[in-house]
Coordinates of C-alpha atoms and ligand atoms in Angstrom, one line a residue:
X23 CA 101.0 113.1 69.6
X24 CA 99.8 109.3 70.8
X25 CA 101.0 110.1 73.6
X26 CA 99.2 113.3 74.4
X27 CA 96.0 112.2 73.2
X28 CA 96.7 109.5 76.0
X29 CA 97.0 111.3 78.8
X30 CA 94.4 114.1 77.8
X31 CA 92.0 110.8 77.4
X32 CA 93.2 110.0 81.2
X33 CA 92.7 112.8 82.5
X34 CA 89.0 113.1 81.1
X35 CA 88.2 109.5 82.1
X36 CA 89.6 110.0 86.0
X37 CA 87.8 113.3 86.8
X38 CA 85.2 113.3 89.5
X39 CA 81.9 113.9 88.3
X40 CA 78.9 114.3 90.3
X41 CA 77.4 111.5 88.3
X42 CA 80.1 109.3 88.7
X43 CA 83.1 109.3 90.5
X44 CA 86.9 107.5 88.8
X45 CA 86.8 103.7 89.0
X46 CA 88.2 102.4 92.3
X47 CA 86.6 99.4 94.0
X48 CA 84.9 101.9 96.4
X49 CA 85.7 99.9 99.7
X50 CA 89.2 99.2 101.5
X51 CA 90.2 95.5 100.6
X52 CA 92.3 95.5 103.9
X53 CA 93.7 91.8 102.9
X54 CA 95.6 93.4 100.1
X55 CA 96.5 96.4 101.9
X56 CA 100.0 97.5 100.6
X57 CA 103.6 97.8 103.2
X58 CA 104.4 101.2 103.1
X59 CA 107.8 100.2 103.7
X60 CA 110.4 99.4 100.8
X61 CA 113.3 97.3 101.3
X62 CA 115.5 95.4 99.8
X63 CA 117.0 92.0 101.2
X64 CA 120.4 91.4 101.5
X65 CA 122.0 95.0 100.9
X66 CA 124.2 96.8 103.1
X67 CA 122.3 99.3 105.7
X68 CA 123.7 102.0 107.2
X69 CA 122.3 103.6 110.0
X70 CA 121.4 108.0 109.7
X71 CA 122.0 109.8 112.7
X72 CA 119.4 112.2 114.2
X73 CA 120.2 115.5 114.4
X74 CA 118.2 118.3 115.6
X75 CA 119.8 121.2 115.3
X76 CA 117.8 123.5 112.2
X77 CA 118.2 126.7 111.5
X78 CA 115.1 129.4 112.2
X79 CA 112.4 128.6 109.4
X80 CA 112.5 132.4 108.0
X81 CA 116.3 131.9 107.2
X82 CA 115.5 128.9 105.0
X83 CA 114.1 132.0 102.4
X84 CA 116.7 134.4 103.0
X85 CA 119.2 133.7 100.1
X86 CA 122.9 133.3 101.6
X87 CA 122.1 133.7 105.2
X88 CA 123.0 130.1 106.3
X89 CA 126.5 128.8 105.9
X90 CA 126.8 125.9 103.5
X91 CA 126.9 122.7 105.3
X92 CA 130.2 119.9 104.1
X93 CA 128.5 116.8 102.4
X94 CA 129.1 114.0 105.0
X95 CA 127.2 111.4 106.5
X96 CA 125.5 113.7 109.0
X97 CA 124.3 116.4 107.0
X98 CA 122.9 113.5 104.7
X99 CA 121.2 112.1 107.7
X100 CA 119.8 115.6 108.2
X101 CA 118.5 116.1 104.6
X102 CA 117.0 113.2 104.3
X103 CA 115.7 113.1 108.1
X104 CA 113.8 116.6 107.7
X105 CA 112.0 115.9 104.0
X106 CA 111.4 111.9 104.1
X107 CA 111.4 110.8 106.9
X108 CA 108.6 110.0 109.7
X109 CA 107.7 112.4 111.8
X110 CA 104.8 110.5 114.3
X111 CA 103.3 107.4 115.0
X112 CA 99.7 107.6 116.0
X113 CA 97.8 105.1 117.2
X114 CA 93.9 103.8 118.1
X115 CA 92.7 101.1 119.8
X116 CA 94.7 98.4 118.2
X117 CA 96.1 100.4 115.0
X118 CA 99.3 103.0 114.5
X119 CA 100.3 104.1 112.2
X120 CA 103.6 106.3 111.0
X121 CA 103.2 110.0 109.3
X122 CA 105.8 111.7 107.2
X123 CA 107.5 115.1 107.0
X124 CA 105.8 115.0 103.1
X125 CA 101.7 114.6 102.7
X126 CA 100.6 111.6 100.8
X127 CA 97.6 111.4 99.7
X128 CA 95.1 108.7 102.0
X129 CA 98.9 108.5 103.9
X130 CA 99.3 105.9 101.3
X131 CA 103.3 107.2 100.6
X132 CA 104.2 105.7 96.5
X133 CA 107.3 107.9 97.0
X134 CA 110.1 106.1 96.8
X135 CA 113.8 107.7 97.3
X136 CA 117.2 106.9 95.6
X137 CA 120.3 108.7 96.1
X138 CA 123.2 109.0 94.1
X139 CA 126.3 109.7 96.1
X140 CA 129.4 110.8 96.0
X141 CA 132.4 109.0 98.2
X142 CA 131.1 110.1 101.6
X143 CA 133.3 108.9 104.6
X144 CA 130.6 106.2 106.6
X145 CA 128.8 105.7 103.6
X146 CA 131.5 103.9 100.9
X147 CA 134.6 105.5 99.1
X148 CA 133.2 105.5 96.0
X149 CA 129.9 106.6 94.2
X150 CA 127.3 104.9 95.2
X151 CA 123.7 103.9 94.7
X152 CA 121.5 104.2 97.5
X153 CA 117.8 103.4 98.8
X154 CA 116.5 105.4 101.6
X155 CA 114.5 103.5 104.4
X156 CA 112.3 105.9 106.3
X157 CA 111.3 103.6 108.9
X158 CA 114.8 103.1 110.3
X159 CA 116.0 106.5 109.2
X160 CA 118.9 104.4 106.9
X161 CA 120.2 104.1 103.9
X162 CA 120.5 100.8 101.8
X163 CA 123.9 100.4 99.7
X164 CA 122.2 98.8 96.5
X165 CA 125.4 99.9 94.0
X166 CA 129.0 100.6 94.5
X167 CA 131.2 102.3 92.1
X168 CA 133.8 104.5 90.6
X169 CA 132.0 107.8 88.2
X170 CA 132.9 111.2 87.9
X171 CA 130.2 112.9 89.8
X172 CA 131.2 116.0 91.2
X173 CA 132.3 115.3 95.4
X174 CA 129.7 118.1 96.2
X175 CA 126.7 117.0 94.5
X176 CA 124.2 114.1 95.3
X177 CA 121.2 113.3 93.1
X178 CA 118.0 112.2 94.8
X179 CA 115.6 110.5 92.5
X180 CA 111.8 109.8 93.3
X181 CA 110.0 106.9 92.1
X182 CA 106.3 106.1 92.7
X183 CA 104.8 102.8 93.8
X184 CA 101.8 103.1 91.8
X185 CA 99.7 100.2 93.0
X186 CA 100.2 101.7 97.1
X187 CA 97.5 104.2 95.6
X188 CA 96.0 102.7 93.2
X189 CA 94.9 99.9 96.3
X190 CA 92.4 102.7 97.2
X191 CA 91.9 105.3 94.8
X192 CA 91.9 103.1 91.4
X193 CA 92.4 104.8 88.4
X194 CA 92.5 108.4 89.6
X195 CA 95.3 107.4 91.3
X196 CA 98.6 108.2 88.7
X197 CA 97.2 111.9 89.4
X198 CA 98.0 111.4 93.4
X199 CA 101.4 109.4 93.2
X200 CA 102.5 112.5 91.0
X201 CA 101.1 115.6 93.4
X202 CA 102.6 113.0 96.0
X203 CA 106.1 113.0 94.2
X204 CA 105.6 117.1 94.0
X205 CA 105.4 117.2 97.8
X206 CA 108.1 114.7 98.3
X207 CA 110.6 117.1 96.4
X208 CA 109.2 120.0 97.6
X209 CA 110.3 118.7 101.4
X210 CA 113.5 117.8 100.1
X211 CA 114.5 120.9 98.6
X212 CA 113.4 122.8 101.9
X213 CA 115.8 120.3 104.1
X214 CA 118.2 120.9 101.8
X215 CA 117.5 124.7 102.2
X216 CA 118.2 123.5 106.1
X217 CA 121.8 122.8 104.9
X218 CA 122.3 126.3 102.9
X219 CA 122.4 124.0 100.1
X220 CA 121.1 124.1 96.7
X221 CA 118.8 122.4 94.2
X222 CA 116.5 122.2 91.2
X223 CA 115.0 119.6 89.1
X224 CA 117.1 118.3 86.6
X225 CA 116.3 117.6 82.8
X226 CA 116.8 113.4 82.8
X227 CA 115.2 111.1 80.3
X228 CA 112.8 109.0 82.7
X229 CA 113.0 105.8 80.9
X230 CA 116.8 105.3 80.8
X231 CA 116.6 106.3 84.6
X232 CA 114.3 103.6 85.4
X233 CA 116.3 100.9 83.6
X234 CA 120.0 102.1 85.4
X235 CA 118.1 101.8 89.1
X236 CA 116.7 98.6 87.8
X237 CA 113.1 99.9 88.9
X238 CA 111.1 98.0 86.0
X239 CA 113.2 94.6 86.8
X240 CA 110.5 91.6 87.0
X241 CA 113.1 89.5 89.1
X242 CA 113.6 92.1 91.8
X243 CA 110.3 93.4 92.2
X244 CA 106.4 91.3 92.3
X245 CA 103.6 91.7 89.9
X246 CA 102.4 95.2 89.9
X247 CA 105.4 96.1 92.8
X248 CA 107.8 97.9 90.3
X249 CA 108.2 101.9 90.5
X250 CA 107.9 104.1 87.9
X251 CA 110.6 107.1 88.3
X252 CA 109.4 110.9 88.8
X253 CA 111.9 113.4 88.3
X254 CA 115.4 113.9 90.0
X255 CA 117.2 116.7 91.7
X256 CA 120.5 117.6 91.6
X257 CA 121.4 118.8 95.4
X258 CA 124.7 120.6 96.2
X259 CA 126.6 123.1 99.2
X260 CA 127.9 125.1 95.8
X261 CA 126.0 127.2 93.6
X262 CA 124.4 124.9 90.9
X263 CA 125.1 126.3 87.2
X264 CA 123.6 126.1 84.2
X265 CA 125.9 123.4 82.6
X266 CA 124.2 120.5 81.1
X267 CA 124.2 117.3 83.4
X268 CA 124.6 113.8 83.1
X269 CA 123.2 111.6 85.9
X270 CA 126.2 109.2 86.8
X271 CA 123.9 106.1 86.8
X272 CA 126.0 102.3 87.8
X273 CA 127.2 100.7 84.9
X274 CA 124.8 97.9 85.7
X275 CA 122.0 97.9 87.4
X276 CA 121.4 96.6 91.3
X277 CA 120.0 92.9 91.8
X278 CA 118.7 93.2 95.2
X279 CA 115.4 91.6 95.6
X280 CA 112.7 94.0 97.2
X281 CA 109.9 93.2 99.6
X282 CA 106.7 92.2 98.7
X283 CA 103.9 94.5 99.4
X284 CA 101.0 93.0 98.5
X285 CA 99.7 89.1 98.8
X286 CA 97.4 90.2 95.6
X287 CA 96.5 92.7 93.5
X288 CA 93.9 94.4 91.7
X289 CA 94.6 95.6 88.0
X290 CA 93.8 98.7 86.7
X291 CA 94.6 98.7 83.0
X292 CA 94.6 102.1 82.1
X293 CA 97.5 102.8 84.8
X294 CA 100.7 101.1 82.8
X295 CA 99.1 102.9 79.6
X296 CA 99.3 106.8 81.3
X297 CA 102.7 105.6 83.0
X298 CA 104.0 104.7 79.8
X299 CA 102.6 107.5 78.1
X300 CA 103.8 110.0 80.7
X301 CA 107.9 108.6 79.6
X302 CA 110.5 110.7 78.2
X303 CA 113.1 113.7 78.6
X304 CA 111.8 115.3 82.0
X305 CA 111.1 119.2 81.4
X306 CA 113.2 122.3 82.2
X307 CA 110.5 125.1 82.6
X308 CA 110.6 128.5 82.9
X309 CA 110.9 130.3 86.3
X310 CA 108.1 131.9 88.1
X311 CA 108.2 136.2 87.7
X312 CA 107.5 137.0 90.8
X313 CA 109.8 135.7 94.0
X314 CA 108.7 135.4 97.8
X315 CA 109.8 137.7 100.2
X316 CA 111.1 137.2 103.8
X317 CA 109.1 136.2 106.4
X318 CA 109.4 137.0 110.2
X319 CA 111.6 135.6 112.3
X320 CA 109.9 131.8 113.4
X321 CA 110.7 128.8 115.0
X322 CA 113.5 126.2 114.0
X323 CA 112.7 125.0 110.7
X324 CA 112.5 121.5 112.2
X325 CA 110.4 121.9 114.9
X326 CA 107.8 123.3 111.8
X327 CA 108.6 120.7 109.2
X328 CA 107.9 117.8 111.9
X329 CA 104.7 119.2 113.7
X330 CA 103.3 120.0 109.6
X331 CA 100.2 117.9 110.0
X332 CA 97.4 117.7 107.6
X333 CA 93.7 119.4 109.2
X334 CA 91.2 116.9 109.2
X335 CA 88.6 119.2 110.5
X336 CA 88.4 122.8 110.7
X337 CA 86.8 125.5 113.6
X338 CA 85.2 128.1 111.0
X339 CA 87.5 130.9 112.1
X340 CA 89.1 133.4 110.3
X341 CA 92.8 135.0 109.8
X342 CA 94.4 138.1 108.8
X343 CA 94.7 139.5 105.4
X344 CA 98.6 139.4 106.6
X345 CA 98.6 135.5 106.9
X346 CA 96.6 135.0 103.5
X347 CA 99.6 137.3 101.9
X348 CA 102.2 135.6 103.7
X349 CA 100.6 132.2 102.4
X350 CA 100.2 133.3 98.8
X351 CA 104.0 134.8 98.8
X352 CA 105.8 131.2 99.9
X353 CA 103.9 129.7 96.9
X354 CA 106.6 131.6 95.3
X355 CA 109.6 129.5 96.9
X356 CA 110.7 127.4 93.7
X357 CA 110.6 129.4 90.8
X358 CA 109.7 125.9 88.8
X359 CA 106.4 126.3 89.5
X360 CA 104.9 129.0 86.9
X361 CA 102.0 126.8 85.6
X362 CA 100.5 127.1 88.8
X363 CA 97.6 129.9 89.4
X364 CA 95.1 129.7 92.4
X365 CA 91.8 130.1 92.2
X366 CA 90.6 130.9 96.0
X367 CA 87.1 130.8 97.4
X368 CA 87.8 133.2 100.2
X369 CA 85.6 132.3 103.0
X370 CA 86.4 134.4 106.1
X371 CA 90.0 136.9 105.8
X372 CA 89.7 139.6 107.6
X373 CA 90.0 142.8 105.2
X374 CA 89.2 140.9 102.0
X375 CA 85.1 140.8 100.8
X376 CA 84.2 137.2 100.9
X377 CA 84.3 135.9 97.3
X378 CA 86.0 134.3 94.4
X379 CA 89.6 135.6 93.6
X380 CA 92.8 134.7 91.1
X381 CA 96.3 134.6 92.5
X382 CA 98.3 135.2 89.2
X383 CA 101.8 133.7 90.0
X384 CA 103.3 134.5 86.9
X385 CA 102.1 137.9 85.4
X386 CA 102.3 137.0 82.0
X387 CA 99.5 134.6 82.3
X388 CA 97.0 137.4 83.1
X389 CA 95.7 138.3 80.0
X390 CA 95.1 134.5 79.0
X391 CA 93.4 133.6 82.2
X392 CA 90.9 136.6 81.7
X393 CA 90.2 135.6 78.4
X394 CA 89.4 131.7 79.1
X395 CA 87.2 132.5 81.9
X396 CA 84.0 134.2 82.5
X397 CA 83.4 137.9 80.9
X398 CA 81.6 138.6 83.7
X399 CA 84.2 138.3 86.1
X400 CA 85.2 141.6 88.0
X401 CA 89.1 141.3 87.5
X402 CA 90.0 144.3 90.8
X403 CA 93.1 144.1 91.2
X404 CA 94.2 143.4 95.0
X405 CA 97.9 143.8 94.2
X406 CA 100.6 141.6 93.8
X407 CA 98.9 139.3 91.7
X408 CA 95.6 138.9 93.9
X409 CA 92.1 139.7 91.6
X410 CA 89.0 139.8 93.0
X411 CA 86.8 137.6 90.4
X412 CA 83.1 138.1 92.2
X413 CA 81.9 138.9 95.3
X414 CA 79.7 136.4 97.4
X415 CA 79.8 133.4 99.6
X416 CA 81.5 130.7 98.6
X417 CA 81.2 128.2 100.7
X418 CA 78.8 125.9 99.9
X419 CA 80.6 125.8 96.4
X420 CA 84.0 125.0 97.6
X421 CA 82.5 121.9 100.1
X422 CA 80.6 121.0 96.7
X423 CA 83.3 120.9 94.4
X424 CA 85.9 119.3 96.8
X425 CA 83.9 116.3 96.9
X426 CA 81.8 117.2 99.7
X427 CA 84.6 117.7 102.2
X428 CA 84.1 120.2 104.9
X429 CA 87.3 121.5 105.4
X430 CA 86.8 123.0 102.0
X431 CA 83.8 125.4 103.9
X432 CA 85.3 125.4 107.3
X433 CA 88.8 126.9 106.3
X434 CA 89.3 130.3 106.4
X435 CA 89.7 129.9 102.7
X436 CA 90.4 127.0 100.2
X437 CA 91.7 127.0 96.4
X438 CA 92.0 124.8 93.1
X439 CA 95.5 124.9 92.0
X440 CA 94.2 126.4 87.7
X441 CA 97.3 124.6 85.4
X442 CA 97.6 126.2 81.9
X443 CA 97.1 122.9 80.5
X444 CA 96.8 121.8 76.6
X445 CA 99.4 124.1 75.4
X446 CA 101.9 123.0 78.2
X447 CA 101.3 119.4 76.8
X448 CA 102.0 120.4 73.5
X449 CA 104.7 122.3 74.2
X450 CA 106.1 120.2 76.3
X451 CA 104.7 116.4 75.1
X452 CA 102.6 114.2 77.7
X453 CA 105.4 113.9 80.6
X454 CA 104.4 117.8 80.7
X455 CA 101.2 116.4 82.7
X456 CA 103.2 114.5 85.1
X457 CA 105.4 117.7 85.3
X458 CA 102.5 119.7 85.9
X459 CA 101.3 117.7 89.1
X460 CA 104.9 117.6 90.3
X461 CA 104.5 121.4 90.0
X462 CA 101.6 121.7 92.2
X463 CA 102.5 118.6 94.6
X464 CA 105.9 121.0 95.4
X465 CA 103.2 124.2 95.9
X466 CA 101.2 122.4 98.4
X467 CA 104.2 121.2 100.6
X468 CA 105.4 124.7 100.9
X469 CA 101.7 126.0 101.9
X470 CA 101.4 123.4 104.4
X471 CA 105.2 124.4 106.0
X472 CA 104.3 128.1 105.9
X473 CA 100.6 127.5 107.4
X474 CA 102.2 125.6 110.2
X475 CA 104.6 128.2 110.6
X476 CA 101.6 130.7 111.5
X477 CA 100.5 128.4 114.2
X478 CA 97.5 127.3 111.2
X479 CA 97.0 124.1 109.3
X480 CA 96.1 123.2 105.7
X481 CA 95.1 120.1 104.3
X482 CA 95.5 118.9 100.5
X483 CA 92.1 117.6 98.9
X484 CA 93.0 115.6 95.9
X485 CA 89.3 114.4 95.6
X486 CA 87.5 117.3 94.1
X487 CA 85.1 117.7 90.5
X488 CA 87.0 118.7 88.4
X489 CA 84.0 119.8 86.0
X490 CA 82.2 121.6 88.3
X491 CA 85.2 123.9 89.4
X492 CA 85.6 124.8 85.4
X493 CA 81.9 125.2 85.1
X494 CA 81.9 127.4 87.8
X495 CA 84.9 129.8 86.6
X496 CA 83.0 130.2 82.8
X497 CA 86.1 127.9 81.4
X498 CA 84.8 126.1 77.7
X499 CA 88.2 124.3 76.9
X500 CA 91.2 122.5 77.7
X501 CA 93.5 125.4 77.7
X502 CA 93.2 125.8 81.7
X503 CA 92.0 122.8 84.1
X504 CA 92.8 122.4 87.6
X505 CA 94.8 120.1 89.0
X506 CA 94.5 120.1 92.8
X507 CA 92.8 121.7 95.7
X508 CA 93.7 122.7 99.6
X509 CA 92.2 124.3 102.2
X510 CA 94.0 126.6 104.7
X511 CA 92.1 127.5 108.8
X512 CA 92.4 126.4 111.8
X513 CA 92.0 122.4 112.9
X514 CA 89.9 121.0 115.2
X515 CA 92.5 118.3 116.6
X516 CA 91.2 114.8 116.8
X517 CA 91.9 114.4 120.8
X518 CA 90.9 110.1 120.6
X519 CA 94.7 109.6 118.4
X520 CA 97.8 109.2 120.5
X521 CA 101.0 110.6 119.0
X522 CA 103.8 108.8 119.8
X523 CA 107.8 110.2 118.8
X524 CA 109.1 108.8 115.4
X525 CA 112.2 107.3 116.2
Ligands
FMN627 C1 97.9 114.8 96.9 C2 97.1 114.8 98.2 C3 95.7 114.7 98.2 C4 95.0 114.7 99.4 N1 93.7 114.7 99.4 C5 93.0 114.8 100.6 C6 91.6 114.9 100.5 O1 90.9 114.9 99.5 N2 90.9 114.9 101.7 C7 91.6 114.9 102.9 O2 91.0 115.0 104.0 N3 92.9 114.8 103.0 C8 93.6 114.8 101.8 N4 95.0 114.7 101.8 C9 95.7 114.7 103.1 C10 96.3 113.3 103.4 O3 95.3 112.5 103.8 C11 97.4 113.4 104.5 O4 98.5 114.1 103.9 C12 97.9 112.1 105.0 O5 96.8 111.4 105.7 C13 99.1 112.2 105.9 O6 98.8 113.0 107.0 P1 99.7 114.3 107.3 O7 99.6 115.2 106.1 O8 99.2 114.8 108.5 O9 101.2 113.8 107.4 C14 95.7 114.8 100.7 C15 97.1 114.9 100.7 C16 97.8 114.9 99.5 C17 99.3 115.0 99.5

């Protein structure tokens, strides 16, 4: 119960308000700008290969259509390549910088990756403990060993450097490195999909996790440099079961020193409290109702996954009512994502009156969104889980609530991701609120991958008031808040950046 009230007190003390934005130092302290780049000195690196060759994107959702790749070094190297991996340098004047196949929020990437493997010929003949480094595409041995994991099945765990956000977004920033975590996964499960493999989220107890990787070590890691873990997934090329699972962790845990980030820090109290708070067994939730359905035949799913780029402007335009559907539908990709319900300021779809709407993702929610929200609302059902709420412009309200930002007005439409919210914490206990951004983190990646896939663009917009969106849909209590926002157009391409190849 401590721990609840803890993370319901965060959440209250790092929402936006008109008034007053969450604590962060409000300027860029470029001295103590964090690496983005973890290594660790000393351990064995093995080079990934880079393949190209991905199946077409619509085959990625078309259940046993793509032939189960063998688990070896290269199809490894493609996994982690597609999800984690860079995908462009840009540059300016004197500065470049790398972008990834998964958003971060501010690019600021706290997502860490660890992978526990199976004897893979190139990589070591027994189980082993690895870090992946995206800048060199490789993997770092940290742990060798003998365990029974399964020779088809890998775990990839994500841990978040808290303090690479918190160095800019202060104490609002736990809420990033977990929608950040949630895209990470989500980009790893669709490279997976790449593969013909499978994967889910596993049920793990986060603290034992953390010790096993030795993530919380003060000899391997500076001041404020440790990671805190996520959530894990449990990958495979054979149909994953229902049996319970044990993560085969190393009997002791890896001594490698790792880089330092930072030549200082700035503390923000409050962030070890809603870390600690946010400990525990790591939820199994129930699966979404609905499921997406096929798209059309697209481009090679790694052409789209490496040209995915946030929008930082968009051109006003519209799109079809056929490319808003098609968007709403690959929400649906990972059924672990039934907390999730959109509430979309629809700006300029051609077919669809301009106004507020609910996209109901799992249709046994209805009833308790319409009576948490405003009486007034209009409730005309649009089909497959699309309500009109009220008619009207909208976009001076979704560029006001989303912190000012103008993609919010200038997209053909733009959403708040609406979380059922108290009773998933109860239910649930605090690590339900990490869960719950995880959930929405993996919703976004699969929007932006599907916008790009429609020759559109999207952008995530983790700065938004939270109040005023609640205020605006009539909600008086805890039972629903949202969580995140994005924004889904056309962008106005910033010509002055080069773009240089990742590797
Ligand atoms: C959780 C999250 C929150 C974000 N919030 C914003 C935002 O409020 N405004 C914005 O312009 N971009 C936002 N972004 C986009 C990031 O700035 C972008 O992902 C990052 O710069 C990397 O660029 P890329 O997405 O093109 O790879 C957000 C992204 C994520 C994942």
């Amino acid at each position: 119960m401590e721990n609840i009230t803890t993370a319901l007190t965060y959440h209250d003390r790092t929402k936006h308000r008109l008034q007053r934005y969450a604590a962060s130092l409000g300027y860029m302290d470029w001295d103590t700008q964090p690496d983005p780049f973890r290594t660790y000195e000393g351990s064995k690196k093995i080079a990934l290969a880079h393949t190209n060759l991905t199946p077409p994107y619509h085959l990625l959702f078309d259940q046993g259509a793509l032939p189960a790749a063998p688990l070896c070094l290269e199809s490894v190297s493609q996994l982690l390549r597609y999800s984690l991996g860079l995908a462009a340098w840009k540059s300016v004047g004197d500065s470049s910088w790398a972008l990834r196949c998964n958003a971060s929020s501010g690019n600021l990437q706290p997502s860490e990756c660890y992978l526990l493997l199976p004897p893979i010929g190139g990589i070591s003949t027994q189980t082993s403990l690895c870090h992946y480094a995206p800048k060199e595409h490789a993997l770092e041995v940290l742990c060798e060993y003998d365990s029974p994991l399964p020779n088809t099945q890998i775990v990839l765990l994500l841990s978040s450097v808290l303090w690479r956000e918190a160095w800019k977004y202060g104490e609002r920033s736990w809420r990033y490195c977990q929608l950040d975590a949630g895209h990470a996964a989500a980009a790893v499960r669709i490279s997976a999909a790449t593969l013909g493999w499978e994967s889910c989220l596993v049920r793990f107890d986060t603290g034992s996790a953390a010790v096993a990787l030795g993530l919380n070590d003060p000899s391997r890691f500076a001041p404020m440099e440790n990671e805190s873990v996520d959530l894990a997934l449990l990958i495979s090329p054979e149909p994953i079961g229902d049996a319970p699972f044990h993560l085969p962790f190393p009997p002791s845990p890896p001594s490698y020193p790792a880089n330092i980030l930072s030549p200082s820090h700035h503390e923000w109290p409050i962030l070890p409290i809603i870390d600690e708070a946010t400990q525990g067994m790591y939820p199994q939730t129930a699966p979404l109702s609905l499921s997406r359905t096929l798209p059309d035949p697209s481009k090679s799913a790694g052409e789209i996954i490496l040209k995915r780029r946030s929008a930082q402007m968009m051109d006003g335009s519209g799109i079809s009512e056929m490319h808003f559907r098609r968007i709403l539908d690959a929400s649906l990709f990972l059924p672990e994502t039934a907390d999730v319900h959109f509430i979309l300021f629809v700006h300029r779809v051609e077919g669809l009156k301009k106004g507020l709407y609910c996209y109901v993702r799992a249709t046994e929610e209805l009833e308790n969104i319409r009576t948490a929200t405003d009486p007034d609302f209009l409730w005309k059902d649009f089909g497959k889980g699309l309500y009109l709420l009220k008619e009207g412009e909208y976009q001076g309200a979704a560029q006001k609530v989303s912190c000012n930002q103008e993609i919010a007005r200038e997209g053909a439409f733009s959403f708040g991701m609406l979380c059922r919210f108290a009773s998933v914490l109860e239910e649930r206990g605090a690590i339900g609120y990490k869960n719950l951004y995880h959930q929405c983190g993996m919703v976004g990646q699969l929007l932006y991958l599907e916008a790009t896939s429609l020759g559109l663009s999207a952008t995530g917009i983790g700065c938004f008031l939270d109040d005023e969106v609640h205020t605006l849909l009539g909600l008086k209590n805890q039972y629903y808040q949202s969580l995140y926002h994005f924004t889904v157009g056309r962008a106005i391409v910033d010509t002055r950046l080069t773009t240089l190849p990742p590797y």
